[in-house]
Coordinates of C-alpha atoms and ligand atoms in Angstrom, one line a residue:
M1 CA 0.0 0.0 0.0
I2 CA 1.3 3.4 -0.9
A3 CA 0.4 6.3 1.3
D4 CA -2.9 8.1 0.6
R5 CA -2.3 11.1 -1.6
G6 CA -5.4 13.2 -1.1
I7 CA -5.1 17.0 -0.9
Q8 CA -2.4 17.9 1.6
H9 CA -1.9 21.4 2.9
D10 CA 1.3 23.0 3.9
E11 CA 0.5 24.9 7.0
P12 CA 2.6 28.0 8.0
P13 CA 2.6 29.3 11.6
I14 CA -0.6 31.1 12.4
F15 CA 1.4 34.3 12.7
E16 CA 1.9 34.2 9.0
R17 CA -1.9 34.0 8.3
G18 CA -4.5 36.8 8.6
A19 CA -4.2 40.5 8.2
P20 CA -4.2 43.6 10.5
G21 CA -7.6 44.2 11.9
R22 CA -9.1 40.8 11.0
S23 CA -10.9 39.1 13.8
G24 CA -12.7 35.9 14.6
A25 CA -15.1 37.5 17.1
S26 CA -17.9 40.0 16.8
L27 CA -18.3 41.8 20.1
P28 CA -21.1 44.3 20.9
A29 CA -20.1 48.0 20.9
C30 CA -18.3 49.0 24.1
D31 CA -20.7 50.5 26.6
V32 CA -18.3 51.4 29.4
P33 CA -15.6 54.0 29.5
R34 CA -12.4 52.9 27.8
V35 CA -9.4 52.5 30.1
S36 CA -5.8 52.4 28.9
A37 CA -3.5 49.5 29.7
A38 CA -1.2 52.0 31.6
E39 CA -4.2 53.0 33.8
L40 CA -5.2 49.5 34.4
F41 CA -1.8 47.8 35.0
G42 CA 0.5 50.7 35.9
P43 CA 4.2 49.8 35.5
L44 CA 3.2 46.3 34.5
A45 CA 1.6 47.5 31.3
R46 CA 3.3 46.5 28.0
K47 CA 5.1 49.2 26.2
S48 CA 3.6 48.1 22.9
A49 CA 0.7 45.8 21.9
A50 CA 1.5 42.1 21.9
A51 CA 2.1 40.8 18.3
L52 CA -0.9 38.4 18.2
P53 CA -2.2 36.8 15.0
E54 CA -5.3 38.5 13.6
V55 CA -7.3 35.8 11.9
S56 CA -10.9 35.0 11.1
E57 CA -12.6 32.1 12.8
P58 CA -12.3 29.8 9.7
E59 CA -8.6 30.7 9.4
A60 CA -8.0 29.8 13.1
F61 CA -10.2 26.7 12.9
R62 CA -8.6 25.4 9.7
H63 CA -5.1 26.1 11.0
F64 CA -5.5 23.8 14.0
V65 CA -7.4 21.1 12.2
R66 CA -4.7 21.0 9.5
L67 CA -2.0 20.8 12.2
S68 CA -3.9 17.9 13.7
Q69 CA -3.9 16.2 10.3
L70 CA -0.1 16.4 10.1
N71 CA 0.0 14.1 13.1
Y72 CA 0.6 10.4 12.6
C73 CA -1.2 8.6 15.4
I74 CA -2.4 5.2 16.6
D75 CA -6.0 6.4 15.7
T76 CA -5.0 6.7 12.0
Q77 CA -2.7 3.8 11.4
M78 CA -0.5 1.0 12.8
Y79 CA 2.4 2.3 14.9
P80 CA 5.0 -0.5 15.0
L81 CA 7.5 1.3 17.3
G82 CA 9.4 -1.5 19.0
S83 CA 9.7 -1.4 22.8
C84 CA 7.0 1.2 23.0
T85 CA 3.8 -1.0 22.8
M86 CA 1.8 1.5 20.7
K87 CA -1.5 -0.3 21.0
Y88 CA -4.9 1.1 20.3
N89 CA -6.2 3.2 23.2
P90 CA -9.9 2.1 23.7
K91 CA -12.2 5.0 23.7
I92 CA -14.1 3.8 26.8
N93 CA -11.0 4.7 28.8
E94 CA -11.4 8.3 27.6
W95 CA -15.1 8.3 28.5
A96 CA -14.3 7.0 32.0
A97 CA -11.4 9.5 32.6
R98 CA -13.6 12.4 31.5
Q99 CA -16.4 11.7 34.0
P100 CA -16.7 15.1 35.8
E101 CA -16.5 13.5 39.2
L102 CA -13.1 12.1 38.3
A103 CA -11.7 14.7 35.9
G104 CA -12.7 17.6 38.1
L105 CA -11.4 16.2 41.4
H106 CA -8.8 18.5 42.9
P107 CA -5.7 16.7 44.1
L108 CA -5.9 18.5 47.5
T109 CA -9.4 17.2 48.2
P110 CA -9.5 15.7 51.7
D111 CA -9.4 11.9 51.7
A112 CA -12.8 11.7 53.3
L113 CA -14.4 13.5 50.3
A114 CA -12.6 11.4 47.7
Q115 CA -13.3 7.9 48.8
G116 CA -14.5 6.6 45.5
S117 CA -11.4 7.8 43.7
L118 CA -9.1 6.4 46.4
E119 CA -10.9 3.1 46.1
V120 CA -10.3 3.0 42.3
M121 CA -6.6 3.6 43.0
W122 CA -6.5 0.9 45.6
R123 CA -8.2 -1.6 43.4
L124 CA -5.8 -0.8 40.6
M125 CA -2.9 -1.4 43.0
R126 CA -4.4 -4.8 43.9
M127 CA -4.8 -5.7 40.2
L128 CA -1.2 -4.8 39.4
C129 CA 0.0 -6.9 42.4
E130 CA -2.1 -9.8 41.1
I131 CA -0.7 -9.4 37.6
T132 CA 3.0 -9.2 38.8
G133 CA 2.7 -11.7 41.7
L134 CA 4.1 -9.2 44.1
D135 CA 2.8 -7.9 47.5
E136 CA 2.5 -4.2 47.3
C137 CA 2.3 -1.4 44.8
A138 CA 3.1 2.4 44.6
L139 CA 1.3 4.1 41.8
S140 CA 2.9 7.5 41.8
P141 CA 6.0 7.3 39.5
A142 CA 5.1 9.2 36.3
A143 CA 6.9 7.0 33.7
G144 CA 8.8 3.7 33.3
A145 CA 12.1 5.4 33.8
Q146 CA 10.9 7.1 37.0
G147 CA 9.5 3.7 38.2
E148 CA 13.0 2.3 37.7
L149 CA 14.5 5.1 39.7
T150 CA 12.0 4.7 42.5
G151 CA 12.5 0.9 42.5
L152 CA 16.2 1.2 42.7
M153 CA 16.0 3.9 45.4
V154 CA 13.7 1.5 47.4
I155 CA 16.4 -1.2 47.0
R156 CA 19.1 1.2 48.1
A157 CA 17.1 2.3 51.1
Y158 CA 16.5 -1.4 52.1
H159 CA 20.2 -2.2 52.0
R160 CA 21.0 1.0 54.0
A161 CA 18.5 0.0 56.6
Q162 CA 20.5 -3.3 57.0
G163 CA 23.6 -1.2 57.6
R164 CA 25.1 -2.0 54.2
S165 CA 25.8 0.1 51.1
P166 CA 26.5 -2.3 48.2
R167 CA 27.2 -0.3 45.0
K168 CA 27.2 -2.7 42.0
V169 CA 24.2 -3.2 39.8
L170 CA 24.4 -6.0 37.3
I171 CA 22.8 -5.0 34.0
P172 CA 22.8 -7.3 30.9
E173 CA 24.2 -5.6 27.7
S174 CA 20.8 -6.0 26.1
A175 CA 19.1 -3.8 28.7
H176 CA 16.9 -0.8 27.9
G177 CA 19.0 2.4 28.0
T178 CA 17.0 3.7 31.0
N179 CA 18.4 0.8 33.2
P180 CA 22.1 1.9 33.3
A181 CA 21.0 5.6 33.3
T182 CA 18.8 4.9 36.4
C183 CA 21.7 3.2 38.1
T184 CA 24.0 6.1 37.5
L185 CA 21.4 8.6 38.6
C186 CA 21.0 6.6 41.8
G187 CA 24.8 7.0 42.5
L188 CA 25.4 3.3 41.9
E189 CA 27.7 1.5 39.5
A190 CA 26.5 -0.5 36.5
V191 CA 28.3 -3.7 35.8
K192 CA 27.7 -5.1 32.3
I193 CA 26.7 -8.7 31.7
P194 CA 27.8 -9.5 28.1
K195 CA 25.3 -10.6 25.5
S196 CA 25.3 -14.4 24.9
D197 CA 25.0 -16.0 21.4
D198 CA 21.4 -17.0 22.0
G199 CA 20.4 -13.5 23.2
L200 CA 19.6 -14.7 26.8
V201 CA 21.2 -14.0 30.1
H202 CA 22.8 -17.2 31.4
P203 CA 23.4 -18.1 35.1
D204 CA 27.1 -18.8 34.4
E205 CA 27.6 -15.2 33.2
V206 CA 25.8 -13.8 36.3
R207 CA 27.8 -16.1 38.6
R208 CA 31.1 -14.9 37.0
A209 CA 30.0 -11.2 37.3
I210 CA 29.2 -11.7 41.0
E211 CA 32.5 -13.4 41.6
R212 CA 34.4 -10.6 40.0
E213 CA 33.0 -8.1 42.6
Q214 CA 34.0 -7.8 46.3
P215 CA 31.8 -10.0 48.5
G216 CA 28.8 -8.1 49.7
D217 CA 29.0 -5.4 47.0
I218 CA 26.1 -6.6 44.8
C219 CA 23.2 -4.2 45.2
A220 CA 20.9 -5.5 42.5
L221 CA 20.4 -7.1 39.1
M222 CA 18.3 -5.1 36.7
I223 CA 16.8 -7.4 34.1
T224 CA 14.1 -6.9 31.4
N225 CA 11.8 -9.7 30.6
P226 CA 11.0 -10.3 27.8
N227 CA 14.3 -8.8 26.9
T228 CA 15.0 -6.1 24.4
L229 CA 15.6 -8.7 21.7
G230 CA 12.0 -9.8 22.2
L231 CA 13.1 -13.1 23.9
F232 CA 11.8 -14.6 27.1
E233 CA 14.5 -15.0 29.7
T234 CA 14.2 -18.7 30.5
H235 CA 16.8 -18.9 33.4
L236 CA 15.2 -16.3 35.7
P237 CA 14.6 -18.5 38.8
E238 CA 18.2 -19.6 38.9
I239 CA 19.5 -16.1 38.2
C240 CA 17.4 -14.6 40.9
K241 CA 18.6 -17.2 43.4
L242 CA 22.3 -16.4 42.5
V243 CA 21.7 -12.7 43.1
H244 CA 19.8 -13.2 46.3
D245 CA 22.5 -15.6 47.6
A246 CA 25.0 -12.7 46.9
G247 CA 22.9 -10.4 49.1
G248 CA 21.4 -8.4 46.1
L249 CA 17.8 -7.9 45.1
V250 CA 16.3 -8.3 41.6
Y251 CA 14.8 -5.4 39.8
G252 CA 12.5 -6.4 36.9
D253 CA 12.0 -3.9 34.1
G254 CA 8.4 -4.8 33.4
A255 CA 7.9 -2.4 30.5
N256 CA 7.3 -5.4 28.3
T257 CA 4.6 -6.9 30.4
N258 CA 2.3 -6.9 27.3
A259 CA 3.9 -10.2 26.3
I260 CA 3.3 -12.1 29.5
M261 CA 0.1 -10.8 31.3
G262 CA -1.8 -13.7 32.7
K263 CA 0.9 -16.2 31.6
V264 CA 3.8 -15.7 34.1
R265 CA 4.3 -13.4 37.1
P266 CA 7.6 -11.7 37.8
G267 CA 7.2 -12.3 41.6
D268 CA 6.8 -16.1 41.0
L269 CA 10.1 -16.0 39.0
G270 CA 11.9 -14.5 42.0
M271 CA 11.9 -10.8 41.2
D272 CA 11.7 -8.3 44.1
V273 CA 10.6 -5.1 42.4
V274 CA 9.0 -4.5 39.0
H275 CA 7.8 -1.4 37.2
I276 CA 4.9 -1.5 34.8
N277 CA 4.3 1.1 32.1
L278 CA 0.5 1.8 32.2
H279 CA 1.0 3.9 29.1
K280 CA 2.2 0.8 27.2
T281 CA 0.6 -2.4 28.6
F282 CA -2.6 -0.9 29.9
T283 CA -3.6 1.4 27.0
T284 CA -3.2 4.8 28.5
P285 CA -2.2 7.0 25.6
H286 CA 1.5 8.0 25.2
G287 CA 4.0 9.5 22.9
G288 CA 5.0 13.1 22.5
G289 CA 5.9 13.4 26.1
G290 CA 2.4 13.2 27.4
P291 CA 1.6 12.0 30.9
G292 CA 2.6 8.4 31.6
A293 CA 2.5 6.2 34.7
G294 CA 5.1 3.7 35.8
P295 CA 3.9 2.2 39.1
I296 CA 6.1 -0.2 40.9
C297 CA 5.1 -3.5 42.6
F298 CA 7.4 -5.0 45.2
V299 CA 7.8 -7.7 47.9
K300 CA 6.6 -7.0 51.4
K301 CA 10.0 -6.5 53.0
L302 CA 10.5 -3.4 50.8
A303 CA 7.2 -1.8 51.8
P304 CA 8.7 0.5 54.6
F305 CA 10.9 2.2 52.0
Q306 CA 8.3 3.0 49.3
P307 CA 7.5 6.6 48.4
V308 CA 4.9 8.6 50.3
P309 CA 2.0 9.0 50.4
V310 CA 1.0 5.4 50.8
L311 CA -2.6 4.6 50.1
V312 CA -4.0 2.3 52.8
R313 CA -7.3 0.6 53.4
E314 CA -8.9 0.6 56.8
G315 CA -12.1 -1.5 56.8
E316 CA -14.2 0.1 54.2
S317 CA -12.4 3.4 54.0
F318 CA -9.2 4.6 52.4
R319 CA -6.6 7.2 53.3
F320 CA -3.1 8.4 52.4
D321 CA -0.5 7.6 55.0
Y322 CA 2.4 10.1 55.3
E323 CA 3.9 8.7 58.5
R324 CA 6.5 6.4 57.0
P325 CA 9.8 7.2 58.7
Q326 CA 11.9 4.9 56.5
S327 CA 10.2 6.1 53.2
L328 CA 12.5 7.5 50.5
G329 CA 10.0 10.4 50.3
R330 CA 8.0 11.7 47.5
V331 CA 8.8 11.0 43.9
R332 CA 5.9 12.9 42.3
A333 CA 3.6 15.8 43.1
F334 CA 0.3 14.8 44.7
Q335 CA -0.5 11.1 44.0
G336 CA 0.7 10.6 40.4
N337 CA -1.2 10.9 37.1
F338 CA -4.7 10.1 38.3
G339 CA -6.2 10.2 34.8
M340 CA -3.9 7.4 33.7
F341 CA -5.0 5.3 36.6
I342 CA -8.6 5.6 35.6
R343 CA -7.8 4.6 32.0
A344 CA -5.7 1.6 33.1
Y345 CA -8.4 0.5 35.6
T346 CA -11.1 0.8 33.0
Y347 CA -9.0 -1.3 30.5
I348 CA -8.3 -4.0 33.1
R349 CA -11.9 -4.2 34.2
E350 CA -13.1 -4.3 30.6
M351 CA -10.6 -7.1 29.7
G352 CA -10.8 -9.3 32.8
G353 CA -8.1 -11.8 33.6
E354 CA -8.9 -14.0 30.6
G355 CA -8.9 -11.0 28.3
L356 CA -5.5 -9.8 29.4
S357 CA -4.0 -13.2 29.0
R358 CA -5.5 -13.4 25.5
A359 CA -4.1 -10.0 24.6
S360 CA -0.7 -11.3 25.5
S361 CA -1.2 -14.4 23.3
L362 CA -2.2 -12.2 20.4
A363 CA 0.6 -9.7 20.9
V364 CA 3.1 -12.6 20.6
L365 CA 1.2 -14.3 17.8
N366 CA 1.2 -11.0 15.8
A367 CA 4.9 -10.6 16.3
R368 CA 5.7 -14.2 15.4
Y369 CA 3.6 -13.8 12.3
L370 CA 5.6 -10.8 11.2
W371 CA 8.8 -12.7 12.0
S372 CA 7.7 -15.6 9.7
Q373 CA 6.8 -13.1 7.0
L374 CA 10.0 -11.1 7.1
K375 CA 12.7 -13.6 7.9
D376 CA 13.4 -14.5 4.3
S377 CA 13.8 -10.8 3.2
F378 CA 15.8 -9.5 6.2
D379 CA 18.3 -10.8 8.7
V380 CA 16.6 -11.6 12.0
A381 CA 18.4 -10.9 15.3
S382 CA 17.6 -14.3 16.7
D383 CA 16.5 -17.6 15.4
R384 CA 14.5 -18.3 18.6
P385 CA 10.8 -17.6 18.4
C386 CA 10.2 -14.0 19.5
M387 CA 7.7 -12.8 22.0
H388 CA 6.0 -9.5 21.4
E389 CA 8.6 -7.9 19.1
V390 CA 10.7 -8.8 16.1
V391 CA 14.2 -7.4 15.8
L392 CA 15.8 -7.3 12.3
S393 CA 19.3 -6.4 11.3
D394 CA 20.6 -4.7 8.2
E395 CA 23.8 -6.7 8.1
T396 CA 23.3 -8.5 4.8
L397 CA 21.2 -5.8 3.3
E398 CA 23.9 -3.2 3.8
K399 CA 26.6 -5.5 2.5
T400 CA 24.8 -6.4 -0.7
T401 CA 22.9 -3.2 -1.5
G402 CA 24.3 -0.4 0.6
V403 CA 20.9 0.2 2.0
K404 CA 20.8 0.8 5.8
T405 CA 18.2 0.5 8.5
L406 CA 17.5 4.2 8.4
D407 CA 16.8 4.1 4.7
V408 CA 14.3 1.2 5.2
A409 CA 12.6 3.2 8.0
K410 CA 12.3 6.3 5.8
R411 CA 11.0 4.3 2.8
L412 CA 8.3 2.8 5.0
L413 CA 6.9 6.3 5.4
D414 CA 6.1 6.3 1.7
H415 CA 4.1 3.2 2.2
G416 CA 2.0 5.0 4.9
F417 CA 3.6 3.3 8.0
H418 CA 5.3 5.0 10.9
A419 CA 8.9 3.7 11.1
P420 CA 9.7 1.0 13.7
T421 CA 12.3 1.7 16.3
V422 CA 15.8 2.0 14.7
Y423 CA 19.3 1.2 16.0
F424 CA 18.0 -0.2 19.3
P425 CA 18.9 -2.6 20.9
L426 CA 22.5 -1.5 20.4
V427 CA 23.8 -5.1 20.5
V428 CA 22.2 -5.8 17.1
K429 CA 23.9 -4.3 14.0
G430 CA 21.5 -1.8 12.4
A431 CA 18.6 -3.0 14.5
L432 CA 15.0 -2.4 13.3
M433 CA 12.6 -3.3 16.1
I434 CA 9.0 -4.0 15.2
E435 CA 6.2 -4.4 17.8
P436 CA 2.9 -4.9 16.1
T437 CA 0.8 -5.4 19.4
E438 CA -2.3 -7.4 19.6
T439 CA -4.6 -4.7 18.3
E440 CA -3.6 -5.0 14.7
T441 CA -5.5 -7.2 12.3
R442 CA -4.1 -9.8 10.0
Q443 CA -4.9 -7.5 7.0
T444 CA -2.8 -4.7 8.5
L445 CA 0.1 -7.0 9.3
D446 CA 0.0 -8.3 5.7
E447 CA 0.1 -4.8 4.4
F448 CA 3.0 -4.0 6.6
A449 CA 4.9 -7.2 5.6
A450 CA 4.2 -6.4 1.9
A451 CA 5.6 -2.9 2.3
M452 CA 8.8 -4.3 4.0
K453 CA 9.2 -7.0 1.4
S454 CA 8.8 -4.5 -1.4
I455 CA 11.5 -2.3 0.2
A456 CA 13.9 -5.3 0.4
A457 CA 13.3 -6.0 -3.3
E458 CA 13.6 -2.4 -4.3
A459 CA 16.9 -2.2 -2.4
K460 CA 18.3 -4.7 -4.9
T461 CA 16.9 -3.1 -8.1
D462 CA 16.9 0.6 -7.2
P463 CA 18.9 1.2 -4.0
E464 CA 19.2 5.0 -4.7
R465 CA 15.4 5.3 -4.5
V466 CA 15.5 3.7 -1.0
K467 CA 18.5 5.7 0.2
T468 CA 16.8 9.0 -0.7
A469 CA 13.4 8.2 0.7
P470 CA 10.9 9.5 1.8
H471 CA 9.5 10.8 -1.5
L472 CA 5.8 11.0 -0.9
T473 CA 5.7 12.8 2.4
R474 CA 5.2 16.5 3.0
V475 CA 8.8 17.0 3.8
G476 CA 11.8 14.9 2.6
R477 CA 14.6 13.6 4.7
L478 CA 15.3 15.9 7.6
D479 CA 18.6 16.7 9.3
E480 CA 17.5 15.0 12.5
A481 CA 20.6 15.8 14.5
R482 CA 20.1 19.5 13.7
A483 CA 16.4 19.3 14.5
A484 CA 17.2 17.9 17.9
R485 CA 20.2 20.1 18.7
K486 CA 19.0 23.4 17.3
P487 CA 15.3 23.3 17.5
R488 CA 13.4 26.5 16.7
L489 CA 10.7 26.5 19.3
R490 CA 9.5 30.1 19.0
W491 CA 8.2 32.1 16.2
T492 CA 9.8 35.5 15.7
S493 CA 8.8 38.0 13.0
G494 CA 11.0 38.3 9.9
Q495 CA 12.5 34.7 10.3
Ligands
LIG501 C1 12.1 -2.0 28.2 C2 11.8 -0.6 28.6 N1 12.2 -0.2 29.8 C3 12.0 1.1 30.2 C4 11.3 2.0 29.4 C5 11.1 3.4 29.9 O1 9.8 3.8 30.0 P1 9.4 5.3 29.9 O2 9.5 5.7 28.5 O3 7.9 5.4 30.3 O4 10.2 6.1 30.8 C6 10.8 1.6 28.2 C7 10.1 2.5 27.3 O5 9.5 2.2 26.4 C8 11.1 0.3 27.8 O6 10.7 -0.2 26.6

């Protein structure tokens, strides 16, 4: 499928539309004495009028609708961004989150007047504990990375309470970049566990890594399951035991829970703390820096160190508890992103246990379907059956045609698809990471696979066409480094 080519509008900044004196409003004649800005605001008055756009109502309206149409989003097409779980956000979540009693609730409302909302949060916490197989939950971290930081701070506080300060955090080479970043931010030291040939973490490697450190200096292992190659870590119970025997705790990066909900629980595998990305697994919208939620679930012995406030149930009522002397403190204003909790709660209630388990089955099935469709046209990072995402490599493609992963990603835009994640994980040469999720149909997957295969074929017959893509989008290939390093975020006249 080639991208739709209906009428597309170039849209300049609104400041470049309109004309002096044009207005989108018709107000009645002024029937009170006019007052100047200087009289009204004194020294705070502007020296000259603000340079605001002067546009008619249709101009203003069309401007913003056209801008909205420039946006590629999950509501318009598949979004195969690997590691991000860009699944469809059910609209019933939005309905629930917009209920005035919930959306209008002030975060400083006394607990006694917000019992219903507190109960929803408490129920969500219990659901997440059930899904992860862990004892307690803290909802407030605002994203996966903040969940990681909170979890590692909880682990650090636990060790300190035992009178120890171990510093080393074992992190497999295939970890998400936020794992070593979190470790460094926490003032701890990341120790790399090298990637094995089959893409999994092996107990022998963990044992060797532990033995290389001073006895008693292992703070934790941070491990992602399924890992960033889309593979299920099959040795977890043994690995967790090794870490525990060395005095460390196991942090599970649960951002990929979409592959395992209702199938296996991190707590049952031996993990002590896990974060979950509600904005991935539990369908709260994400992307573009919007509000996320990265709650953590953990074993009971870590409960005294969790962030405040702690939501507790007393009989039939709920309240926030601030009296936690060993708590690491607050990690987020108020109680976290409440609107995200409502959406996730709605989704889990709508799906039920069976539904969540089926969603995971379908997420894995869809990824394996793409794996089987693409493995003859591209190198695959692993011969093992993948879980929820497929990782390709451009090794042979580049050698034989000169076409790289970035070129494939750009050419996909001409076929009407958002590009998958590129060059991650770092351990795969020219990685292209595709996560279809369970919400895509067989037809869409076939269209996507056909687009990928046609790009692989085109790379052989007309590599230049692929290397200079995109050709059908509103703008061509951008200088992405410049866009990131020198962004122009403000309009100034005469630019
Ligand atoms: C495996 C993994 N860990 C951690 C994160 C970080 O989550 P966030 O982007 O919410 O900070 C992500 C993000 O997608 C992820 O895929």
